[in-house]
Coordinates of C-alpha atoms in Angstrom, one line a residue:
M1 CA -0.5 0.4 -0.4
R2 CA 0.6 3.8 -0.3
I3 CA 0.8 5.7 2.6
S4 CA 0.4 9.5 2.4
L5 CA 1.0 11.7 4.7
I6 CA 0.9 15.1 5.5
D7 CA 2.7 17.9 8.0
V8 CA 0.1 20.5 8.1
D9 CA 2.1 22.7 10.1
N10 CA 5.7 22.5 9.2
K11 CA 7.4 23.0 5.9
Y12 CA 8.7 20.0 4.4
R13 CA 7.2 20.5 1.3
D14 CA 11.0 20.8 -0.1
L15 CA 12.3 18.1 2.3
K16 CA 16.2 19.5 0.3
K17 CA 15.4 22.8 2.5
N18 CA 15.9 21.0 5.4
A19 CA 13.7 24.1 7.2
K20 CA 14.2 24.0 10.9
T21 CA 10.9 23.3 12.1
I22 CA 10.4 20.1 15.0
P23 CA 9.3 17.2 12.9
N24 CA 6.0 15.4 14.2
L25 CA 5.7 12.7 15.8
A26 CA 3.4 11.1 15.2
L27 CA 3.6 11.2 11.6
M28 CA 7.1 9.3 12.6
K29 CA 5.3 7.0 14.4
L30 CA 3.2 6.3 11.0
S31 CA 5.7 6.0 9.4
A32 CA 7.6 3.8 11.4
H33 CA 4.5 1.6 11.9
H34 CA 3.5 0.8 7.9
K35 CA 7.2 0.0 6.8
A36 CA 7.0 -2.3 9.3
K37 CA 4.6 -3.8 7.6
G38 CA 6.0 -2.8 4.1
D39 CA 4.5 -0.7 2.6
T40 CA 5.7 2.7 0.6
V41 CA 5.4 6.1 2.7
G42 CA 5.9 9.6 2.3
L43 CA 4.8 13.4 3.0
N44 CA 3.2 14.5 0.4
L45 CA 3.5 10.8 -1.3
K46 CA 0.3 11.5 -5.2
D47 CA -1.6 8.1 -6.0
P48 CA -1.7 7.2 -1.7
D49 CA -4.2 4.9 -0.2
I50 CA -4.2 5.9 2.7
T51 CA -3.5 9.9 4.1
Y52 CA -2.9 10.2 7.3
T53 CA -3.5 14.7 8.0
S54 CA -1.6 16.0 11.0
C55 CA -2.8 18.8 12.5
V56 CA -1.1 20.4 16.4
F57 CA -2.4 24.0 16.6
T58 CA -6.0 25.0 15.5
W59 CA -5.5 28.0 13.6
N60 CA -4.0 25.9 11.4
Q61 CA -7.7 23.7 11.3
D62 CA -9.2 25.7 7.9
K63 CA -5.5 24.2 5.7
A64 CA -5.8 21.1 6.7
L65 CA -8.9 19.6 5.8
K66 CA -8.6 22.0 3.2
E67 CA -4.8 19.8 2.2
A68 CA -7.5 16.6 2.9
S69 CA -9.8 17.5 0.9
K70 CA -7.0 17.9 -2.3
V71 CA -6.1 14.5 -2.0
Y72 CA -6.8 12.4 -5.2
P73 CA -8.2 10.2 -5.4
P74 CA -9.7 10.6 -2.2
K75 CA -9.2 6.2 -1.3
I76 CA -8.8 6.6 3.0
V77 CA -8.6 10.0 4.5
I78 CA -7.6 10.5 7.9
C79 CA -7.6 13.7 9.4
G80 CA -5.4 14.3 13.8
G81 CA -3.7 16.1 15.5
S82 CA -5.3 18.9 18.3
G83 CA -5.8 20.5 16.3
I84 CA -9.1 18.8 14.8
D85 CA -9.5 16.8 18.1
I86 CA -7.7 17.3 21.2
N87 CA -9.3 12.9 21.6
C88 CA -7.1 12.4 18.8
R89 CA -5.1 9.2 20.1
L90 CA -3.1 7.6 18.1
P91 CA -3.2 3.7 19.1
E92 CA -1.2 2.6 21.8
N93 CA 1.0 -0.3 19.6
I94 CA 1.8 3.2 17.3
E95 CA 2.1 5.2 20.4
C96 CA 5.4 2.9 21.8
L97 CA 7.2 2.4 18.8
K98 CA 10.5 4.3 18.2
P99 CA 10.1 7.0 15.3
D100 CA 11.0 7.2 11.3
Y101 CA 14.3 9.8 11.6
D102 CA 14.2 8.7 8.2
L103 CA 11.1 10.2 6.7
Y104 CA 12.5 13.9 7.8
P105 CA 15.5 15.5 7.2
S106 CA 16.4 15.0 11.7
E107 CA 19.1 15.6 13.0
Y108 CA 18.0 14.8 16.6
S109 CA 16.2 12.2 18.1
Q110 CA 13.2 13.1 20.2
G111 CA 10.0 12.3 21.5
F112 CA 8.3 11.9 25.8
T113 CA 9.3 11.1 28.8
T114 CA 6.1 12.3 30.8
R115 CA 2.6 13.2 29.0
G116 CA 0.0 15.6 31.5
C117 CA 1.0 18.3 33.4
G118 CA -0.6 18.9 36.5
R119 CA -1.1 22.8 36.3
K120 CA -4.4 23.8 35.4
C121 CA -3.2 26.9 33.4
N122 CA -6.2 27.5 31.8
F123 CA -3.8 29.2 28.2
C124 CA -2.8 25.9 27.7
I125 CA -4.7 21.9 26.6
V126 CA -2.4 19.9 28.0
P127 CA -3.8 18.9 30.6
E128 CA -8.0 19.0 29.0
K129 CA -5.9 16.3 26.2
E130 CA -3.1 14.8 28.4
G131 CA -4.6 14.0 32.2
R132 CA -2.3 14.5 35.5
I133 CA 1.4 14.1 35.2
H134 CA 2.1 10.1 33.7
T135 CA 5.9 9.3 32.7
A136 CA 5.8 7.7 28.6
Q137 CA 8.6 6.3 26.9
H138 CA 12.7 6.8 29.0
P139 CA 15.1 8.0 25.6
K140 CA 17.4 5.1 25.1
E141 CA 13.2 3.8 23.9
F142 CA 13.5 6.5 21.3
H143 CA 16.5 7.2 20.3
D144 CA 19.0 6.6 18.1
D145 CA 22.0 6.5 17.9
R146 CA 23.0 8.5 15.0
F147 CA 22.6 10.8 17.0
D148 CA 24.2 13.2 19.0
T149 CA 21.6 14.6 20.4
C150 CA 18.0 14.5 21.9
M151 CA 15.1 16.0 22.4
I152 CA 13.3 16.4 25.1
M153 CA 9.6 17.7 24.1
D154 CA 7.9 17.1 27.9
N155 CA 5.1 20.0 28.9
N156 CA 6.7 19.3 32.9
L157 CA 9.2 16.8 33.3
F158 CA 9.5 18.1 37.5
M159 CA 6.8 16.5 38.0
A160 CA 6.9 13.6 37.8
P161 CA 8.8 11.5 40.3
Q162 CA 11.8 12.3 41.3
E163 CA 13.3 9.0 40.2
W164 CA 12.4 8.8 37.8
Q165 CA 13.7 12.2 36.8
D166 CA 17.4 10.8 37.9
S167 CA 16.6 7.8 35.6
I168 CA 16.6 10.3 32.6
F169 CA 19.0 12.8 33.7
N170 CA 21.0 10.2 33.7
W171 CA 20.7 8.4 30.7
F172 CA 21.9 11.8 29.0
I173 CA 25.0 12.4 31.9
E174 CA 25.9 9.0 31.5
N175 CA 25.5 8.1 27.3
K176 CA 26.6 12.4 26.8
I177 CA 23.5 12.6 24.4
K178 CA 23.5 16.2 23.9
M179 CA 19.3 17.0 25.4
L180 CA 17.3 19.6 23.3
S181 CA 14.0 20.7 25.2
P182 CA 12.1 23.2 23.2
Q183 CA 9.9 24.0 26.1
G184 CA 9.8 26.4 29.0
W185 CA 11.1 24.1 32.1
D186 CA 9.0 24.9 35.8
I187 CA 11.0 27.2 36.6
R188 CA 8.5 27.7 39.6
L189 CA 10.0 24.2 40.4
L190 CA 13.2 24.5 40.3
N191 CA 15.9 23.3 43.6
E192 CA 19.0 22.9 44.3
K193 CA 19.3 19.2 42.9
R194 CA 17.4 19.8 39.4
A195 CA 19.8 22.9 38.5
K196 CA 22.9 20.9 38.9
A197 CA 21.5 18.0 36.8
L198 CA 20.9 19.8 34.3
R199 CA 24.2 21.7 34.5
E200 CA 25.8 19.0 34.2
I201 CA 24.2 18.1 31.3
A202 CA 25.5 19.0 27.9
H203 CA 22.5 20.8 25.9
A204 CA 22.6 21.4 22.0
G205 CA 21.1 25.1 22.3
M206 CA 19.8 27.4 25.1
V207 CA 17.3 26.0 28.5
H208 CA 14.9 27.5 28.4
F209 CA 12.8 28.0 31.6
A210 CA 8.8 29.7 30.7
W211 CA 7.0 33.3 33.1
D212 CA 4.1 33.4 31.9
N213 CA 2.3 35.0 35.4
I214 CA 3.6 38.1 36.9
K215 CA 2.2 36.5 40.1
D216 CA 4.5 34.5 40.2
E217 CA 7.7 37.6 40.2
S218 CA 9.7 35.5 43.5
A219 CA 9.1 32.4 42.1
V220 CA 11.4 33.1 39.1
L221 CA 13.7 35.6 41.1
K222 CA 14.4 32.8 42.8
G223 CA 14.9 30.0 40.0
I224 CA 16.8 32.6 38.0
N225 CA 19.5 33.7 41.4
L226 CA 19.2 29.0 41.8
L227 CA 20.4 28.8 38.2
A228 CA 23.4 31.5 37.7
E229 CA 24.6 29.8 41.3
T230 CA 25.4 26.3 39.5
G231 CA 27.1 28.0 37.3
F232 CA 25.6 29.0 34.4
D233 CA 26.1 31.8 32.5
L234 CA 22.8 33.4 32.4
R235 CA 23.2 35.4 29.9
R236 CA 24.4 33.4 26.7
E237 CA 22.7 29.9 28.7
I238 CA 19.5 31.0 30.0
S239 CA 16.3 32.1 27.9
V240 CA 13.4 32.2 29.7
Y241 CA 10.0 32.2 27.8
V242 CA 7.8 35.2 28.6
L243 CA 3.7 34.6 27.8
S244 CA 2.4 38.2 26.4
G245 CA -0.2 39.4 24.8
Y246 CA -2.7 37.4 27.6
N247 CA -3.6 37.8 31.3
P248 CA -7.1 35.3 33.6
D249 CA -8.9 38.7 32.7
F250 CA -7.3 40.5 29.8
G251 CA -7.2 43.7 32.4
K252 CA -6.1 46.8 30.6
D253 CA -2.5 46.5 31.9
T254 CA -1.0 43.3 29.8
F255 CA 0.9 44.6 28.0
E256 CA 2.3 46.8 31.5
Q257 CA 3.0 42.8 32.8
D258 CA 4.2 42.4 29.5
V259 CA 6.9 45.0 29.2
Y260 CA 7.2 44.8 33.2
R261 CA 8.5 41.1 33.1
C262 CA 11.4 41.0 30.0
N263 CA 12.8 44.6 31.2
K264 CA 13.1 42.8 34.7
L265 CA 15.3 39.9 32.8
R266 CA 17.2 42.1 30.5
S267 CA 18.3 43.0 34.4
L268 CA 19.0 40.4 35.3
G269 CA 21.0 39.6 32.3
V270 CA 18.5 37.1 31.2
Q271 CA 17.2 36.5 27.4
A272 CA 13.4 37.2 27.2
Y273 CA 11.9 35.8 24.7
V274 CA 8.2 36.8 23.7
M275 CA 5.3 34.5 23.3
R276 CA 2.1 35.9 21.9
Y277 CA -0.3 34.0 22.5
Q278 CA -2.3 32.2 20.4
P279 CA -6.3 31.2 21.8
R280 CA -7.7 27.8 20.8
T281 CA -10.5 28.9 19.5
K282 CA -12.0 32.1 17.1
T283 CA -14.3 33.3 19.0
R284 CA -11.0 34.1 22.4
T285 CA -10.0 37.4 22.5
V286 CA -7.1 38.2 21.0
I287 CA -4.6 41.1 22.8
R288 CA -2.5 42.0 19.6
G289 CA -1.1 45.5 18.3
R290 CA 2.2 47.2 17.6
R291 CA 3.3 48.0 20.6
L292 CA 3.0 44.0 20.8
N293 CA 4.8 43.1 17.6
A294 CA 7.4 45.6 18.4
L295 CA 8.0 44.0 21.8
A296 CA 9.0 40.6 20.7
R297 CA 10.5 42.1 17.4
W298 CA 13.0 43.7 19.9
A299 CA 13.6 41.0 22.2
A300 CA 14.6 38.4 19.1
S301 CA 17.5 41.0 18.5
P302 CA 20.1 40.1 21.7
E303 CA 22.7 42.9 19.7
I304 CA 19.0 45.9 19.7
Y305 CA 17.8 43.9 23.2
W306 CA 21.1 43.8 25.4
K307 CA 22.3 48.4 24.2
T308 CA 18.9 49.9 24.2
P309 CA 16.0 49.6 26.6
F310 CA 12.6 48.8 25.0
E311 CA 11.0 52.3 25.8
K312 CA 14.0 53.5 24.2
Y313 CA 13.3 51.6 21.5
D314 CA 9.6 51.5 21.2
R315 CA 10.3 55.9 21.6
K316 CA 12.7 55.6 18.0
E317 CA 9.8 52.8 15.7
R318 CA 6.8 55.0 17.0
S319 CA 8.8 58.8 14.7
G320 CA 9.5 56.2 12.3
D321 CA 13.1 57.0 12.8

């Protein structure tokens, strides 16, 4: 059989371009499943017997359905992913498979060591989708020895049982595998033991944390101080995601809080990264505007971020200078 896989969220239309977006884990596992059965599998394969369309983000849902409608001949077309149905799941026998890293121009292994989260942040779908924190796969189950780097895609590994955390961290250290962690670690749960483990691991890029709520300021500052005491170079090794354009009440001070958190991080020698809020549904209020866009551009340009305060940068932008 011919199996076509459509990755709606990524830009892998031309594999030679090797777009720097994260490969779709579900599609890689589906590929491994069908290749084991002897099927011919590929991204955007022509004349397929079965087509799987994966959509992770709700704002790409219309695009996913449009892509599915273009499949010809329209034999079996399956649409899945959180952007289509939050309750969509891979069958357990496929979920546990090692991904097919040949589907994309992969440069690292990737997978979840835990699923779920004990937090109940109302901007996040994880608790509703995956439930409370629970262990998933050990990286030795999904890592490929061709790579020296392994991506941990967990939402909140610090909430897992400490023995599981120790096992994960020790595996990276003992096998000298670089950790890639695009998700923001929960700095509120950082302690000396976890900070030392993160320090001992080799990282592929910066180590990211998250500061979503102004009310967590004391915990965030305590965590940053602990990272510095553990030996991290805050400016070169640490980045903090700042959820922007959102607060639980959508109050008028939202932008001022966003700027405050970015400025506080800058004063501590930490790179802020503005994560603009994306609603799950089109009916949810979205805070946008020129100044929020300016804040994101400012934080995303280290040469400007470190040399120019946001207020000065914003004034120059508004004056057209």
